[in-house]
Short mmCIF file of C-alpha atoms in Angstrom, two decimals:
data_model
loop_
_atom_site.label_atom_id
_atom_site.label_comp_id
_atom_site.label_asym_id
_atom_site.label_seq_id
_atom_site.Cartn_x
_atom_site.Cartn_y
_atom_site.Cartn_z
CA UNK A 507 76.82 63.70 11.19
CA UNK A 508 80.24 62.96 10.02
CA UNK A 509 81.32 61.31 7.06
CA UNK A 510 77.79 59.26 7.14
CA UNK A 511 75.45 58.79 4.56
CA UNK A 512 71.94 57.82 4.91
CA UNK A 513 70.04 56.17 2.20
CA UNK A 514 66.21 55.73 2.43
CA UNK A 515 64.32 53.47 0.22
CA UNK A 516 60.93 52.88 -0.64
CA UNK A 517 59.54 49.57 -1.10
CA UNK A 518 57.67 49.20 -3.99
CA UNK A 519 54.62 46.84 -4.08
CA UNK A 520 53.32 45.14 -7.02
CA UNK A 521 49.88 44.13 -7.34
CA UNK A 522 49.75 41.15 -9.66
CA UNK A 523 46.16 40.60 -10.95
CA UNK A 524 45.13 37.31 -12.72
CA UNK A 525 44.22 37.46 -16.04
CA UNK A 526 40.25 38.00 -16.37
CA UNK A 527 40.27 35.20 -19.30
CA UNK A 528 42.00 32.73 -16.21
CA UNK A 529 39.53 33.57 -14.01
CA UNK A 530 36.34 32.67 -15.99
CA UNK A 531 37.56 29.43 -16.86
CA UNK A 532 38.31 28.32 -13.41
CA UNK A 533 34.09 29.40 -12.80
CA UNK A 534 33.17 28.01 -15.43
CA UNK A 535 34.97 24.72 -14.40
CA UNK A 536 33.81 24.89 -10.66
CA UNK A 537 30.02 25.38 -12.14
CA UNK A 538 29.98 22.44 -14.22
CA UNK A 539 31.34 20.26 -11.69
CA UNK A 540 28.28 21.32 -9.56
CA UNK A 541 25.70 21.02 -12.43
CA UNK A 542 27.10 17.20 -12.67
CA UNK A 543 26.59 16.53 -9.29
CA UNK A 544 23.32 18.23 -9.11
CA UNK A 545 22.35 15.81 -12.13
CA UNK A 546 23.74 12.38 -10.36
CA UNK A 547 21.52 13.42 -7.06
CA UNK A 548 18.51 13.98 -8.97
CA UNK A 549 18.86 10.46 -11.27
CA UNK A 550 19.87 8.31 -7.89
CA UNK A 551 16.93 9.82 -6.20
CA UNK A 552 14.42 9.43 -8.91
CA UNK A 553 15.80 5.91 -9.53
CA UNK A 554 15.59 4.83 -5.50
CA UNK A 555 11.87 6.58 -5.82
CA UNK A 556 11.20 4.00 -8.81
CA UNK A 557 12.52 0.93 -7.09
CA UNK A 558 10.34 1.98 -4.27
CA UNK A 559 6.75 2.30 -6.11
CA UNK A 560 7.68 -1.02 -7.70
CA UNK A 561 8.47 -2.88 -4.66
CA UNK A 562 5.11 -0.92 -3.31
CA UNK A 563 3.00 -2.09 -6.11
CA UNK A 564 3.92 -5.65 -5.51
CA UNK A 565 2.43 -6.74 -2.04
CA UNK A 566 2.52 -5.14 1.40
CA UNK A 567 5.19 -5.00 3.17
CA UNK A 568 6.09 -8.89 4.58
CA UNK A 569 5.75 -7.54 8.38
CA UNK A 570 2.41 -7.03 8.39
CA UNK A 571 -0.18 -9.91 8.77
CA UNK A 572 -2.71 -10.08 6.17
CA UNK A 573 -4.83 -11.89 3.42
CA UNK A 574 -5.66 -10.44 0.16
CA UNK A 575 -8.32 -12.51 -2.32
CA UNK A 576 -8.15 -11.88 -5.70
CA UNK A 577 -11.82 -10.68 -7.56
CA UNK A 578 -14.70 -13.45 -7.92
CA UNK A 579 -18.13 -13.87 -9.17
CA UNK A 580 -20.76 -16.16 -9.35
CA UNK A 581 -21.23 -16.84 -6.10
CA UNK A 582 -23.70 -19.16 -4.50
CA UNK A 583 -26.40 -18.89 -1.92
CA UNK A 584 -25.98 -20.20 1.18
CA UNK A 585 -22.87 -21.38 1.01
CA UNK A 586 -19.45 -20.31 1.98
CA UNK A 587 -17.97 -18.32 -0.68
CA UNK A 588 -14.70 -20.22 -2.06
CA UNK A 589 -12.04 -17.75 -2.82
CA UNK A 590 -9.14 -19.24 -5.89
CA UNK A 591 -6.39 -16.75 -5.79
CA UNK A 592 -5.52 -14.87 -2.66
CA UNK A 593 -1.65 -13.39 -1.48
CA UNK A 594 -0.90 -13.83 2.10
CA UNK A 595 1.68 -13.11 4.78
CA UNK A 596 1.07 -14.96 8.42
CA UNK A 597 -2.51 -16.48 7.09
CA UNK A 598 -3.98 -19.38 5.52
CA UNK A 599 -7.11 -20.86 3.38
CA UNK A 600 -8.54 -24.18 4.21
CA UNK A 601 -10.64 -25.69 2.06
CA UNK A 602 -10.77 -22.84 -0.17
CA UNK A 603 -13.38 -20.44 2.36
CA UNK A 604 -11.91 -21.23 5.88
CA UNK A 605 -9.62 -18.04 6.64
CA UNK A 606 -7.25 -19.71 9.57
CA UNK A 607 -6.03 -16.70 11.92
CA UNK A 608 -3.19 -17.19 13.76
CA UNK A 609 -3.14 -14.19 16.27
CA UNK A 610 -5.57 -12.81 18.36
CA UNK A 611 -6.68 -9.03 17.62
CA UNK A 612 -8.72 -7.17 15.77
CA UNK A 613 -9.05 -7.31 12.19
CA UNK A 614 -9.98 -4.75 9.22
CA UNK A 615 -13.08 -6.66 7.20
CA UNK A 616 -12.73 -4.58 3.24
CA UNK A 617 -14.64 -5.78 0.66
CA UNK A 618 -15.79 -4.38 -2.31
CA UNK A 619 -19.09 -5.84 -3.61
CA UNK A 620 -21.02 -5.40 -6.88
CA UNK A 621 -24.44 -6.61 -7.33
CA UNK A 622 -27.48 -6.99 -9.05
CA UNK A 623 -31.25 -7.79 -8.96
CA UNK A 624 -32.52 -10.72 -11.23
CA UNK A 625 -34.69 -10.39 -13.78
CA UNK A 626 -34.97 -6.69 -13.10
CA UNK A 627 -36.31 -6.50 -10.00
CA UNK A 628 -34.86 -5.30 -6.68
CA UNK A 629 -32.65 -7.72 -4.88
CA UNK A 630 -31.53 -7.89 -1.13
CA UNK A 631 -28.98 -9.73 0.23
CA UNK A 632 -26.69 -9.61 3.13
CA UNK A 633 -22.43 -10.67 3.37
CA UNK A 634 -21.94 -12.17 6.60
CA UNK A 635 -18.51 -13.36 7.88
CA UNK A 636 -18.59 -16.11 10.58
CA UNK A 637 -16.84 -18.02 12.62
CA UNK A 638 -19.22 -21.33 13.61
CA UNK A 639 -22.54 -19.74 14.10
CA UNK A 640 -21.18 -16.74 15.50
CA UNK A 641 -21.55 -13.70 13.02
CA UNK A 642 -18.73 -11.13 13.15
CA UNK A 643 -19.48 -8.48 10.81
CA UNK A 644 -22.50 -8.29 8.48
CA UNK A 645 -22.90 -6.26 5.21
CA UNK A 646 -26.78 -5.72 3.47
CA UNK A 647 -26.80 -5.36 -0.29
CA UNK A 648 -29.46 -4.05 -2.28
CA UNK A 649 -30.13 -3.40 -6.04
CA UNK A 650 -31.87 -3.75 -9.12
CA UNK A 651 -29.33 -2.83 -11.37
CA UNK A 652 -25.51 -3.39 -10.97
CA UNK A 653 -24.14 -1.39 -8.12
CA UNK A 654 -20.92 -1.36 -6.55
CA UNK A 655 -20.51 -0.75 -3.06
CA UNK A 656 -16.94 -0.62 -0.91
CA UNK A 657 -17.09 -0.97 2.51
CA UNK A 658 -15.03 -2.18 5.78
CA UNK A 659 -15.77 -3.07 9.06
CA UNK A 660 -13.02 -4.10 12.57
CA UNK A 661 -13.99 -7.89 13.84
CA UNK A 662 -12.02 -9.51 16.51
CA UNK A 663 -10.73 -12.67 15.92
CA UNK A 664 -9.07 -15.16 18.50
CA UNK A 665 -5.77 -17.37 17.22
CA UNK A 666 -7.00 -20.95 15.82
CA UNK A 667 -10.48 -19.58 14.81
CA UNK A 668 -11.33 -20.01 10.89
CA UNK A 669 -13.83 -17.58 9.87
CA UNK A 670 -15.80 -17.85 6.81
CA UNK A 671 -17.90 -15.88 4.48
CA UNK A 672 -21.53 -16.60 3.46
CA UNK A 673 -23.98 -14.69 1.39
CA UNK A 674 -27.91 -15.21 1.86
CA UNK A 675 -30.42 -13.79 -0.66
CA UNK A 676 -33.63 -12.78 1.45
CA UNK A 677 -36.59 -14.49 0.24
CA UNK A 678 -35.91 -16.48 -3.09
CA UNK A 679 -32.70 -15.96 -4.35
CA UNK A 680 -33.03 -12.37 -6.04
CA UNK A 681 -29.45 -10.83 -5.87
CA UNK A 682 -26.53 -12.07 -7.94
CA UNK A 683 -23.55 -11.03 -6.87
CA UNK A 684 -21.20 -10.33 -10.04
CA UNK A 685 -17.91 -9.74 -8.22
CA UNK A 686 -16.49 -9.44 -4.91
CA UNK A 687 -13.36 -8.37 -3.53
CA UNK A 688 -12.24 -8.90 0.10
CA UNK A 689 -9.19 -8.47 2.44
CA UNK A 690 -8.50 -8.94 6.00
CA UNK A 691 -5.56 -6.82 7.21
CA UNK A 692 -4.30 -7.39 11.05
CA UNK A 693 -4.37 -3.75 13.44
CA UNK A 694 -1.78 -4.89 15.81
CA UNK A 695 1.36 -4.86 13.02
CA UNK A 696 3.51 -8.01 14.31
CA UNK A 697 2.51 -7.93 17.34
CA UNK A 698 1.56 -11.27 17.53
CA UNK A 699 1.99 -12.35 20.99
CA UNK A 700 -1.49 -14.88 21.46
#
């Protein structure tokens, strides 16, 4: 080829690698931003979790229909037992013994009794919730010495009834009953449509 000169050329390519010293500080950055958010999950959750178990500890929830009576002793026989302190959400007390219902369902009956013979002898007794002279539920108690018994039983209860509890020593009265707890609880949730 005439008069022509041909020239060829490598490219040269250069690698440039980032400093190692760069490279760990950028990691070590991107890790503690992670630790920090790890950290700010774990104290929201653990502070929602301890708003929740002190909202829990409080009452039940204000949808359900319920009434909850504080402990009591000294009860007489033969009479309808007057509860003081009670926490409620769609029920009432009248007169301090008449529970008022105001839906029609069934009912959880919980109690927890504790009782004891007098004068050292063995004592029967029975719980009986009523409403009029119609018994709903019934619960026997027997002892000599101080005994604590829990137990729960569904009753059915029609809106505008009042049911109230009596207890009845068999024979003379025999049984003291040194403290009772008790709680009616609705099955149905809200739905009270009767």
């Amino acid at each position: 080829m005439d008069g022509e000169v041909h020239v060829e050329t490598e490219m040269e390519y250069v690698t440039v690698q980032a400093h190692p010293l760069r490279r760990s500080w950028r990691l070590a950055v991107v890790l503690s931003v992670q630790n920090v958010l790890v950290a700010v999950c774990l104290a929201v959750s653990f502070y929602c979790f301890w708003l929740e178990q002190q909202r829990g500890s409080e009452t039940p929830e204000e949808s359900e229909i319920y009434i909850r009576f504080d402990p009591i002793a000294g009860i007489p026989d033969s009479e309808p037992v007057k509860f003081k302190r009670y926490v409620n959400h769609t029920m009432n007390l009248s007169d301090d013994s008449g529970i008022q219902v105001r839906c029609t369902g069934p009912y959880m009956l919980y109690m927890e009794v504790c009782s004891e013979g007098l004068d050292g002898q063995s004592g029967n007794g029975t719980l009986e919730l009523r409403v009029g002279n119609r018994k709903l539920a019934s619960f026997s108690l027997q002892a000599r010495e101080e005994d604590c018994r829990d137990s729960h039983q569904t009753v059915y209860l029609r809106k505008g009834e009042i049911a109230t509890l009596y207890f009845t020593s068999k024979g003379k009265k025999n049984l003291e009953v040194k403290k009772l707890t008790l709680g009616l609880h609705y099955l149905l949730g809200t739905q009270c449509q009767h």
